[in-house]
PDB file of C-alpha atoms and ligand atoms in Angstrom:
ATOM      1  CA  MET H 233       6.068  -6.150   5.601  1.00  0.00           C
ATOM      2  CA  PRO H 234       6.225  -9.948   5.739  1.00  0.00           C
ATOM      3  CA  ALA H 235       6.306 -10.923   9.437  1.00  0.00           C
ATOM      4  CA  ALA H 236       4.669 -14.348   9.372  1.00  0.00           C
ATOM      5  CA  GLY H 237       7.839 -16.448   9.634  1.00  0.00           C
ATOM      6  CA  SER H 238       8.685 -18.644  12.616  1.00  0.00           C
ATOM      7  CA  GLY H 239      12.455 -18.032  12.659  1.00  0.00           C
ATOM      8  CA  ARG H 240      13.445 -21.684  12.294  1.00  0.00           C
ATOM      9  CA  ARG H 241      17.159 -20.933  11.834  1.00  0.00           C
ATOM     10  CA  PHE H 242      17.196 -18.606  14.830  1.00  0.00           C
ATOM     11  CA  GLY H 243      15.460 -21.135  17.079  1.00  0.00           C
ATOM     12  CA  GLY H 244      13.720 -20.435  20.401  1.00  0.00           C
ATOM     13  CA  GLU H 245      10.092 -20.004  21.374  1.00  0.00           C
ATOM     14  CA  LEU H 246       9.519 -16.383  20.419  1.00  0.00           C
ATOM     15  CA  PRO H 247       9.624 -15.684  16.641  1.00  0.00           C
ATOM     16  CA  LYS H 248      12.738 -13.569  16.046  1.00  0.00           C
ATOM     17  CA  GLN H 249      10.816 -10.505  14.803  1.00  0.00           C
ATOM     18  CA  TYR H 250       9.560 -10.037  18.386  1.00  0.00           C
ATOM     19  CA  LEU H 251      12.976 -10.271  20.086  1.00  0.00           C
ATOM     20  CA  LYS H 252      14.013  -6.994  21.697  1.00  0.00           C
ATOM     21  CA  VAL H 253      17.097  -5.067  20.681  1.00  0.00           C
ATOM     22  CA  ALA H 254      17.797  -1.576  21.994  1.00  0.00           C
ATOM     23  CA  ASP H 255      14.530  -1.718  24.009  1.00  0.00           C
ATOM     24  CA  LYS H 256      12.199  -2.461  21.098  1.00  0.00           C
ATOM     25  CA  PRO H 257      11.167  -5.597  19.200  1.00  0.00           C
ATOM     26  CA  LEU H 258      12.934  -6.002  15.847  1.00  0.00           C
ATOM     27  CA  ILE H 259       9.627  -5.517  14.035  1.00  0.00           C
ATOM     28  CA  GLU H 260       9.074  -2.161  15.748  1.00  0.00           C
ATOM     29  CA  HIS H 261      12.479  -0.913  14.591  1.00  0.00           C
ATOM     30  CA  ALA H 262      11.673  -2.154  11.068  1.00  0.00           C
ATOM     31  CA  LEU H 263       8.229  -0.483  11.061  1.00  0.00           C
ATOM     32  CA  ARG H 264       9.425   2.825  12.495  1.00  0.00           C
ATOM     33  CA  SER H 265      12.352   3.024  10.076  1.00  0.00           C
ATOM     34  CA  LEU H 266       9.910   2.757   7.165  1.00  0.00           C
ATOM     35  CA  LEU H 267       7.085   4.896   8.515  1.00  0.00           C
ATOM     36  CA  ALA H 268       9.378   7.735   9.592  1.00  0.00           C
ATOM     37  CA  HIS H 269      10.172   8.319   5.896  1.00  0.00           C
ATOM     38  CA  PRO H 270       8.033  11.040   4.243  1.00  0.00           C
ATOM     39  CA  GLY H 271       7.633   8.921   1.074  1.00  0.00           C
ATOM     40  CA  ILE H 272       5.845   6.115   2.928  1.00  0.00           C
ATOM     41  CA  ASP H 273       2.058   6.470   3.385  1.00  0.00           C
ATOM     42  CA  GLY H 274       1.353   3.392   5.522  1.00  0.00           C
ATOM     43  CA  VAL H 275       2.107  -0.279   5.944  1.00  0.00           C
ATOM     44  CA  VAL H 276       0.419  -3.666   5.665  1.00  0.00           C
ATOM     45  CA  VAL H 277       1.950  -6.298   7.954  1.00  0.00           C
ATOM     46  CA  ALA H 278       1.476 -10.009   7.181  1.00  0.00           C
ATOM     47  CA  LEU H 279       1.286 -11.943  10.459  1.00  0.00           C
ATOM     48  CA  ALA H 280       1.167 -15.629  11.312  1.00  0.00           C
ATOM     49  CA  ALA H 281      -2.377 -16.904  11.905  1.00  0.00           C
ATOM     50  CA  ASP H 282      -3.471 -16.071  15.476  1.00  0.00           C
ATOM     51  CA  ASP H 283      -0.116 -14.426  16.234  1.00  0.00           C
ATOM     52  CA  PRO H 284      -0.286 -13.788  20.010  1.00  0.00           C
ATOM     53  CA  HIS H 285       2.767 -11.501  20.004  1.00  0.00           C
ATOM     54  CA  TRP H 286       1.576  -8.719  17.680  1.00  0.00           C
ATOM     55  CA  PRO H 287       1.096  -5.588  19.840  1.00  0.00           C
ATOM     56  CA  GLY H 288      -2.012  -4.525  17.904  1.00  0.00           C
ATOM     57  CA  TRP H 289      -0.824  -1.223  16.440  1.00  0.00           C
ATOM     58  CA  ALA H 290      -3.371   0.413  14.124  1.00  0.00           C
ATOM     59  CA  SER H 291      -1.021   3.322  13.518  1.00  0.00           C
ATOM     60  CA  LEU H 292       2.616   4.237  14.131  1.00  0.00           C
ATOM     61  CA  CYS H 293       4.427   7.512  13.417  1.00  0.00           C
ATOM     62  CA  GLY H 294       0.970   8.915  12.588  1.00  0.00           C
ATOM     63  CA  LYS H 295       0.492   6.540   9.640  1.00  0.00           C
ATOM     64  CA  PRO H 296      -1.909   3.600   9.211  1.00  0.00           C
ATOM     65  CA  VAL H 297      -0.829   0.058  10.059  1.00  0.00           C
ATOM     66  CA  VAL H 298      -3.067  -2.647   8.542  1.00  0.00           C
ATOM     67  CA  THR H 299      -2.605  -6.354   9.241  1.00  0.00           C
ATOM     68  CA  CYS H 300      -3.429  -9.519   7.339  1.00  0.00           C
ATOM     69  CA  THR H 301      -2.685 -13.214   7.714  1.00  0.00           C
ATOM     70  CA  GLY H 302       0.453 -14.426   5.929  1.00  0.00           C
ATOM     71  CA  GLY H 303       1.091 -17.825   4.374  1.00  0.00           C
ATOM     72  CA  ALA H 304       3.412 -20.821   4.290  1.00  0.00           C
ATOM     73  CA  GLU H 305       6.131 -19.149   2.199  1.00  0.00           C
ATOM     74  CA  ARG H 306       7.375 -15.596   2.122  1.00  0.00           C
ATOM     75  CA  ALA H 307       5.763 -15.033  -1.301  1.00  0.00           C
ATOM     76  CA  ASP H 308       2.379 -16.127   0.111  1.00  0.00           C
ATOM     77  CA  SER H 309       2.749 -13.597   2.928  1.00  0.00           C
ATOM     78  CA  VAL H 310       3.737 -10.749   0.593  1.00  0.00           C
ATOM     79  CA  LEU H 311       0.883 -11.608  -1.778  1.00  0.00           C
ATOM     80  CA  ALA H 312      -1.594 -11.580   1.119  1.00  0.00           C
ATOM     81  CA  ALA H 313      -0.299  -8.153   2.158  1.00  0.00           C
ATOM     82  CA  LEU H 314      -0.625  -6.810  -1.404  1.00  0.00           C
ATOM     83  CA  ARG H 315      -4.211  -8.028  -1.547  1.00  0.00           C
ATOM     84  CA  SER H 316      -4.909  -6.241   1.730  1.00  0.00           C
ATOM     85  CA  LEU H 317      -3.754  -2.831   0.503  1.00  0.00           C
ATOM     86  CA  PRO H 318      -6.533  -0.262   0.817  1.00  0.00           C
ATOM     87  CA  VAL H 319      -8.617   0.129  -2.371  1.00  0.00           C
ATOM     88  CA  ASP H 320      -7.487   3.730  -2.814  1.00  0.00           C
ATOM     89  CA  VAL H 321      -3.889   2.606  -3.463  1.00  0.00           C
ATOM     90  CA  ALA H 322      -3.433   2.993  -7.231  1.00  0.00           C
ATOM     91  CA  ASN H 323      -2.488   0.011  -9.386  1.00  0.00           C
ATOM     92  CA  ASP H 324       0.702   1.740 -10.435  1.00  0.00           C
ATOM     93  CA  ALA H 325       1.572   2.951  -6.928  1.00  0.00           C
ATOM     94  CA  LEU H 326       5.029   1.944  -5.739  1.00  0.00           C
ATOM     95  CA  VAL H 327       5.023  -0.619  -2.944  1.00  0.00           C
ATOM     96  CA  LEU H 328       8.100  -1.404  -0.870  1.00  0.00           C
ATOM     97  CA  VAL H 329       8.539  -4.870   0.657  1.00  0.00           C
ATOM     98  CA  HIS H 330      10.701  -4.903   3.808  1.00  0.00           C
ATOM     99  CA  ASP H 331      11.593  -7.774   6.154  1.00  0.00           C
ATOM    100  CA  ALA H 332      10.338  -7.524   9.738  1.00  0.00           C
ATOM    101  CA  ALA H 333      13.701  -8.961  10.784  1.00  0.00           C
ATOM    102  CA  ARG H 334      15.703  -6.075   9.237  1.00  0.00           C
ATOM    103  CA  PRO H 335      15.791  -3.396  11.944  1.00  0.00           C
ATOM    104  CA  ASN H 336      18.591  -1.096  10.785  1.00  0.00           C
ATOM    105  CA  LEU H 337      17.219   0.571   7.653  1.00  0.00           C
ATOM    106  CA  ARG H 338      18.224   4.205   7.042  1.00  0.00           C
ATOM    107  CA  GLY H 339      16.079   6.913   5.513  1.00  0.00           C
ATOM    108  CA  GLU H 340      18.736   7.762   2.923  1.00  0.00           C
ATOM    109  CA  ASP H 341      18.530   4.196   1.545  1.00  0.00           C
ATOM    110  CA  ILE H 342      14.724   4.421   1.312  1.00  0.00           C
ATOM    111  CA  SER H 343      15.092   7.704  -0.605  1.00  0.00           C
ATOM    112  CA  HIS H 344      17.609   6.229  -3.069  1.00  0.00           C
ATOM    113  CA  LEU H 345      15.416   3.177  -3.612  1.00  0.00           C
ATOM    114  CA  ILE H 346      12.261   5.208  -4.252  1.00  0.00           C
ATOM    115  CA  GLU H 347      14.150   7.495  -6.679  1.00  0.00           C
ATOM    116  CA  SER H 348      15.355   4.503  -8.714  1.00  0.00           C
ATOM    117  CA  ALA H 349      12.106   2.538  -8.638  1.00  0.00           C
ATOM    118  CA  SER H 350      10.196   5.646  -9.752  1.00  0.00           C
ATOM    119  CA  VAL H 351      12.142   5.763 -13.034  1.00  0.00           C
ATOM    120  CA  CYS H 352      12.633   2.025 -13.643  1.00  0.00           C
ATOM    121  CA  ALA H 353       9.467   0.210 -14.785  1.00  0.00           C
ATOM    122  CA  ASP H 354      10.852  -3.150 -13.586  1.00  0.00           C
ATOM    123  CA  GLY H 355      11.391  -1.842 -10.039  1.00  0.00           C
ATOM    124  CA  ALA H 356      14.501  -1.669  -7.866  1.00  0.00           C
ATOM    125  CA  ILE H 357      16.023  -3.317  -4.818  1.00  0.00           C
ATOM    126  CA  LEU H 358      18.588  -2.373  -2.198  1.00  0.00           C
ATOM    127  CA  ALA H 359      21.658  -4.575  -2.538  1.00  0.00           C
ATOM    128  CA  ALA H 360      25.287  -4.763  -1.462  1.00  0.00           C
ATOM    129  CA  PRO H 361      28.262  -6.031  -3.474  1.00  0.00           C
ATOM    130  CA  VAL H 362      29.687  -9.363  -2.302  1.00  0.00           C
ATOM    131  CA  ARG H 363      32.953  -8.722  -0.414  1.00  0.00           C
ATOM    132  CA  ASP H 364      34.044 -12.232   0.581  1.00  0.00           C
ATOM    133  CA  THR H 365      35.968 -14.667  -1.614  1.00  0.00           C
ATOM    134  CA  LEU H 366      33.497 -17.329  -2.734  1.00  0.00           C
ATOM    135  CA  LYS H 367      34.316 -21.060  -2.758  1.00  0.00           C
ATOM    136  CA  ARG H 368      32.397 -23.723  -4.669  1.00  0.00           C
ATOM    137  CA  ALA H 369      32.286 -26.859  -2.493  1.00  0.00           C
ATOM    138  CA  SER H 370      32.684 -30.414  -3.655  1.00  0.00           C
ATOM    139  CA  GLY H 371      31.653 -32.349  -0.564  1.00  0.00           C
ATOM    140  CA  ASP H 372      33.805 -30.835   2.193  1.00  0.00           C
ATOM    141  CA  VAL H 373      36.686 -29.660   0.006  1.00  0.00           C
ATOM    142  CA  ILE H 374      37.022 -26.692  -2.331  1.00  0.00           C
ATOM    143  CA  ALA H 375      36.291 -27.424  -5.980  1.00  0.00           C
ATOM    144  CA  HIS H 376      37.252 -23.920  -7.107  1.00  0.00           C
ATOM    145  CA  THR H 377      36.954 -20.213  -6.385  1.00  0.00           C
ATOM    146  CA  GLU H 378      33.958 -18.465  -7.919  1.00  0.00           C
ATOM    147  CA  PRO H 379      34.597 -14.983  -9.326  1.00  0.00           C
ATOM    148  CA  ARG H 380      32.653 -12.493  -7.227  1.00  0.00           C
ATOM    149  CA  THR H 381      32.704  -9.774  -9.879  1.00  0.00           C
ATOM    150  CA  GLY H 382      29.156  -8.646 -10.533  1.00  0.00           C
ATOM    151  CA  LEU H 383      27.652 -10.536  -7.577  1.00  0.00           C
ATOM    152  CA  TRP H 384      25.382  -8.705  -5.144  1.00  0.00           C
ATOM    153  CA  ARG H 385      23.535  -9.620  -1.957  1.00  0.00           C
ATOM    154  CA  ALA H 386      19.837  -8.783  -2.198  1.00  0.00           C
ATOM    155  CA  LEU H 387      18.607  -6.685   0.747  1.00  0.00           C
ATOM    156  CA  THR H 388      15.221  -5.114   1.484  1.00  0.00           C
ATOM    157  CA  PRO H 389      13.259  -2.957   0.904  1.00  0.00           C
ATOM    158  CA  GLN H 390      12.498  -3.973  -2.673  1.00  0.00           C
ATOM    159  CA  ALA H 391      10.216  -1.619  -4.615  1.00  0.00           C
ATOM    160  CA  PHE H 392       7.815  -2.371  -7.482  1.00  0.00           C
ATOM    161  CA  ARG H 393       4.566  -1.139  -8.998  1.00  0.00           C
ATOM    162  CA  ARG H 394       1.681  -2.740  -7.166  1.00  0.00           C
ATOM    163  CA  ASP H 395       0.152  -4.438 -10.244  1.00  0.00           C
ATOM    164  CA  LEU H 396       3.500  -5.788 -11.509  1.00  0.00           C
ATOM    165  CA  LEU H 397       4.406  -7.335  -8.143  1.00  0.00           C
ATOM    166  CA  LEU H 398       0.940  -8.849  -7.803  1.00  0.00           C
ATOM    167  CA  ARG H 399       1.203 -10.454 -11.258  1.00  0.00           C
ATOM    168  CA  ALA H 400       4.750 -11.723 -10.600  1.00  0.00           C
ATOM    169  CA  LEU H 401       3.939 -13.314  -7.241  1.00  0.00           C
ATOM    170  CA  GLU H 402       0.722 -14.903  -8.527  1.00  0.00           C
ATOM    171  CA  ALA H 403       2.681 -16.423 -11.433  1.00  0.00           C
ATOM    172  CA  ALA H 404       5.482 -17.756  -9.189  1.00  0.00           C
ATOM    173  CA  ILE H 405       2.993 -19.344  -6.805  1.00  0.00           C
ATOM    174  CA  ALA H 406       0.923 -20.816  -9.652  1.00  0.00           C
ATOM    175  CA  ASP H 407       4.136 -22.377 -11.041  1.00  0.00           C
ATOM    176  CA  GLN H 408       5.038 -23.703  -7.558  1.00  0.00           C
ATOM    177  CA  MET H 409       8.340 -21.818  -7.694  1.00  0.00           C
ATOM    178  CA  ILE H 410       9.800 -20.847  -4.318  1.00  0.00           C
ATOM    179  CA  VAL H 411      11.044 -17.300  -4.741  1.00  0.00           C
ATOM    180  CA  THR H 412      13.241 -16.096  -1.893  1.00  0.00           C
ATOM    181  CA  ASP H 413      12.772 -12.423  -2.639  1.00  0.00           C
ATOM    182  CA  GLU H 414      10.327 -10.329  -4.659  1.00  0.00           C
ATOM    183  CA  ALA H 415      12.886  -9.466  -7.367  1.00  0.00           C
ATOM    184  CA  MET H 416      13.204 -13.165  -8.179  1.00  0.00           C
ATOM    185  CA  ALA H 417       9.492 -13.295  -9.018  1.00  0.00           C
ATOM    186  CA  ILE H 418       9.902 -10.239 -11.283  1.00  0.00           C
ATOM    187  CA  GLU H 419      13.005 -11.746 -12.956  1.00  0.00           C
ATOM    188  CA  ARG H 420      10.951 -14.834 -13.850  1.00  0.00           C
ATOM    189  CA  LEU H 421       8.840 -12.559 -16.075  1.00  0.00           C
ATOM    190  CA  GLY H 422      12.004 -11.683 -18.022  1.00  0.00           C
ATOM    191  CA  LEU H 423      12.279  -8.261 -16.360  1.00  0.00           C
ATOM    192  CA  HIS H 424      15.333  -6.619 -14.796  1.00  0.00           C
ATOM    193  CA  PRO H 425      14.907  -4.687 -11.541  1.00  0.00           C
ATOM    194  CA  ARG H 426      17.626  -2.133 -10.831  1.00  0.00           C
ATOM    195  CA  LEU H 427      20.319  -2.723  -8.176  1.00  0.00           C
ATOM    196  CA  VAL H 428      20.597   0.209  -5.780  1.00  0.00           C
ATOM    197  CA  GLU H 429      23.673   0.031  -3.567  1.00  0.00           C
ATOM    198  CA  GLY H 430      22.562   0.223   0.057  1.00  0.00           C
ATOM    199  CA  ARG H 431      24.291   0.279   3.425  1.00  0.00           C
ATOM    200  CA  GLU H 432      25.903  -2.994   4.440  1.00  0.00           C
ATOM    201  CA  ASP H 433      24.673  -2.543   8.009  1.00  0.00           C
ATOM    202  CA  ASN H 434      21.051  -3.041   6.861  1.00  0.00           C
ATOM    203  CA  LEU H 435      21.369  -6.532   8.274  1.00  0.00           C
ATOM    204  CA  LYS H 436      18.741  -9.253   8.520  1.00  0.00           C
ATOM    205  CA  VAL H 437      18.643 -11.062  11.843  1.00  0.00           C
ATOM    206  CA  THR H 438      18.834 -14.758  10.973  1.00  0.00           C
ATOM    207  CA  THR H 439      20.920 -16.262  13.799  1.00  0.00           C
ATOM    208  CA  PRO H 440      21.684 -15.299  17.428  1.00  0.00           C
ATOM    209  CA  ALA H 441      25.038 -13.808  16.337  1.00  0.00           C
ATOM    210  CA  ASP H 442      23.142 -11.353  14.111  1.00  0.00           C
ATOM    211  CA  LEU H 443      21.087 -10.240  17.117  1.00  0.00           C
ATOM    212  CA  LEU H 444      24.229  -9.159  18.973  1.00  0.00           C
ATOM    213  CA  LEU H 445      25.322  -7.167  15.942  1.00  0.00           C
ATOM    214  CA  ALA H 446      21.872  -5.562  15.671  1.00  0.00           C
ATOM    215  CA  GLU H 447      21.979  -4.630  19.365  1.00  0.00           C
ATOM    216  CA  PHE H 448      25.365  -3.009  18.819  1.00  0.00           C
ATOM    217  CA  LEU H 449      24.254  -1.045  15.737  1.00  0.00           C
ATOM    218  CA  LEU H 450      20.914   0.120  17.149  1.00  0.00           C
ATOM    219  CA  SER H 451      22.072   1.022  20.650  1.00  0.00           C
ATOM    220  CA  GLN H 452      24.945   3.143  19.244  1.00  0.00           C
ATOM    221  CA  GLY H 453      22.817   4.792  16.647  1.00  0.00           C
ATOM    222  CA  ALA H 454      25.940   3.815  14.658  1.00  0.00           C
TER     223      ALA H 454
HETATM  224  N1  LIG B 593       8.216 -14.440   6.360  1.00  0.00           N
HETATM  225  C1  LIG B 593       6.835 -14.387   6.184  1.00  0.00           C
HETATM  226  N2  LIG B 593       6.141 -15.520   5.851  1.00  0.00           N
HETATM  227  C2  LIG B 593       6.792 -16.688   5.695  1.00  0.00           C
HETATM  228  C3  LIG B 593       8.196 -16.760   5.853  1.00  0.00           C
HETATM  229  C4  LIG B 593       8.887 -15.593   6.187  1.00  0.00           C
HETATM  230  O1  LIG B 593       6.230 -13.322   6.334  1.00  0.00           O
HETATM  231  N3  LIG B 593       6.073 -17.782   5.379  1.00  0.00           N
HETATM  232  C5  LIG B 593       8.935 -13.211   6.762  1.00  0.00           C
HETATM  233  C6  LIG B 593       9.693 -13.349   8.084  1.00  0.00           C
HETATM  234  O2  LIG B 593       8.816 -13.157   9.196  1.00  0.00           O
HETATM  235  C7  LIG B 593      10.769 -12.287   7.952  1.00  0.00           C
HETATM  236  C8  LIG B 593      11.002 -12.191   6.444  1.00  0.00           C
HETATM  237  O3  LIG B 593       9.931 -12.890   5.811  1.00  0.00           O
HETATM  238  O4  LIG B 593      10.339 -11.022   8.408  1.00  0.00           O
HETATM  239  C9  LIG B 593      12.348 -12.754   6.068  1.00  0.00           C
HETATM  240  O5  LIG B 593      12.351 -14.158   6.277  1.00  0.00           O
HETATM  241  P1  LIG B 593      13.401 -14.975   7.145  1.00  0.00           P
HETATM  242  O6  LIG B 593      14.508 -14.103   7.621  1.00  0.00           O
HETATM  243  O7  LIG B 593      13.740 -16.208   6.374  1.00  0.00           O
HETATM  244  O8  LIG B 593      12.525 -15.330   8.451  1.00  0.00           O
HETATM  245  P2  LIG B 593      11.915 -16.737   8.853  1.00  0.00           P
HETATM  246  O9  LIG B 593      11.354 -17.403   7.649  1.00  0.00           O
HETATM  247  O10 LIG B 593      11.017 -16.488  10.008  1.00  0.00           O
HETATM  248  O11 LIG B 593      13.223 -17.509   9.370  1.00  0.00           O
HETATM  249  P3  LIG B 593      13.712 -18.999   8.947  1.00  0.00           P
HETATM  250  O12 LIG B 593      13.845 -18.989   7.435  1.00  0.00           O
HETATM  251  O13 LIG B 593      15.014 -19.186   9.652  1.00  0.00           O
HETATM  252  O14 LIG B 593      12.634 -19.924   9.442  1.00  0.00           O
HETATM  253 MG1  LIG B 594      12.625 -17.966   5.998  1.00  0.00          MG
END
C-alpha cells in the first residue's frame, strides 16, 4: 500500500490519507478493506520518511502490517514496499497494490481481481469504463470529441506476480519513466494486464469534494 504521498492536490497540513471519514482515517478504511479479505495474508505500507501520523499498527484484522519508507514517486514507494515483503513470500506470489487514499473497496471486487490475476500471467487491475463524453482541448476551446469506446479508468487494487512487478518497476525507474500506476510499468514490457470491471464507488480521494463523497459512502455503508 503506497501511503507516502503528501496530497498536494488536496492541500492542507495533514496528508489526505490521515483525514478521518466515518470515524476512521482513510488509510485505516483502505487497510481494513484489504485485510478483511480471506485471500490477503498481510500488508506492507510505504510511509513518508519520519511520518509522524502513522498510528504504528503491527497487525490489523489479525494479519501482519509491515512498514517501510517510500520514495519521491509512487513507483519508488511501491518498489520499496515490494523489497520489504517478508522473505517467505514466493517470487510468483500475487501481490495487490492499493492506494491508501481509496477507502471504499469491496470484498467482491478483491475476489474478482484475484480470480483474474491468478489465471492471467500479465496480471490484472480493477477498472471502470469511462462514462463521460471526452473533449480534446485546443487552448480553452474544444478541438473535437474523443470517442470513449474502449476507454477505462484504472482503479486499485492492481495485482501482479511479485517478480514481474519488481522487474517492471525497476525498469521504469531505471529509464526515468514516471508511471502513474503499476499496470503502466507492466505495459512498458510489452505485456497486457487484464481489465476487471470494478465498482465505480471505489473512489480515490484527491480533492476536498471527494472527501465529502467518501464520507457519504462510508457512513451509509452504501
Ligand atoms: N504515494 C506514495 N508515494 C509517492 C506518491 C504517492 O506512496 N511518492 C501514494 C499516496 O500516498 C496515495 C497513492 O500513492 O496513497 C495515490 O497517490 P495520489 O492520490 O496521487 O496521492 P498524493 O501523491 O499524495 O497526492 P497528490 O498527487 O495530489 O500530491
Ligand atoms: Mg500523486
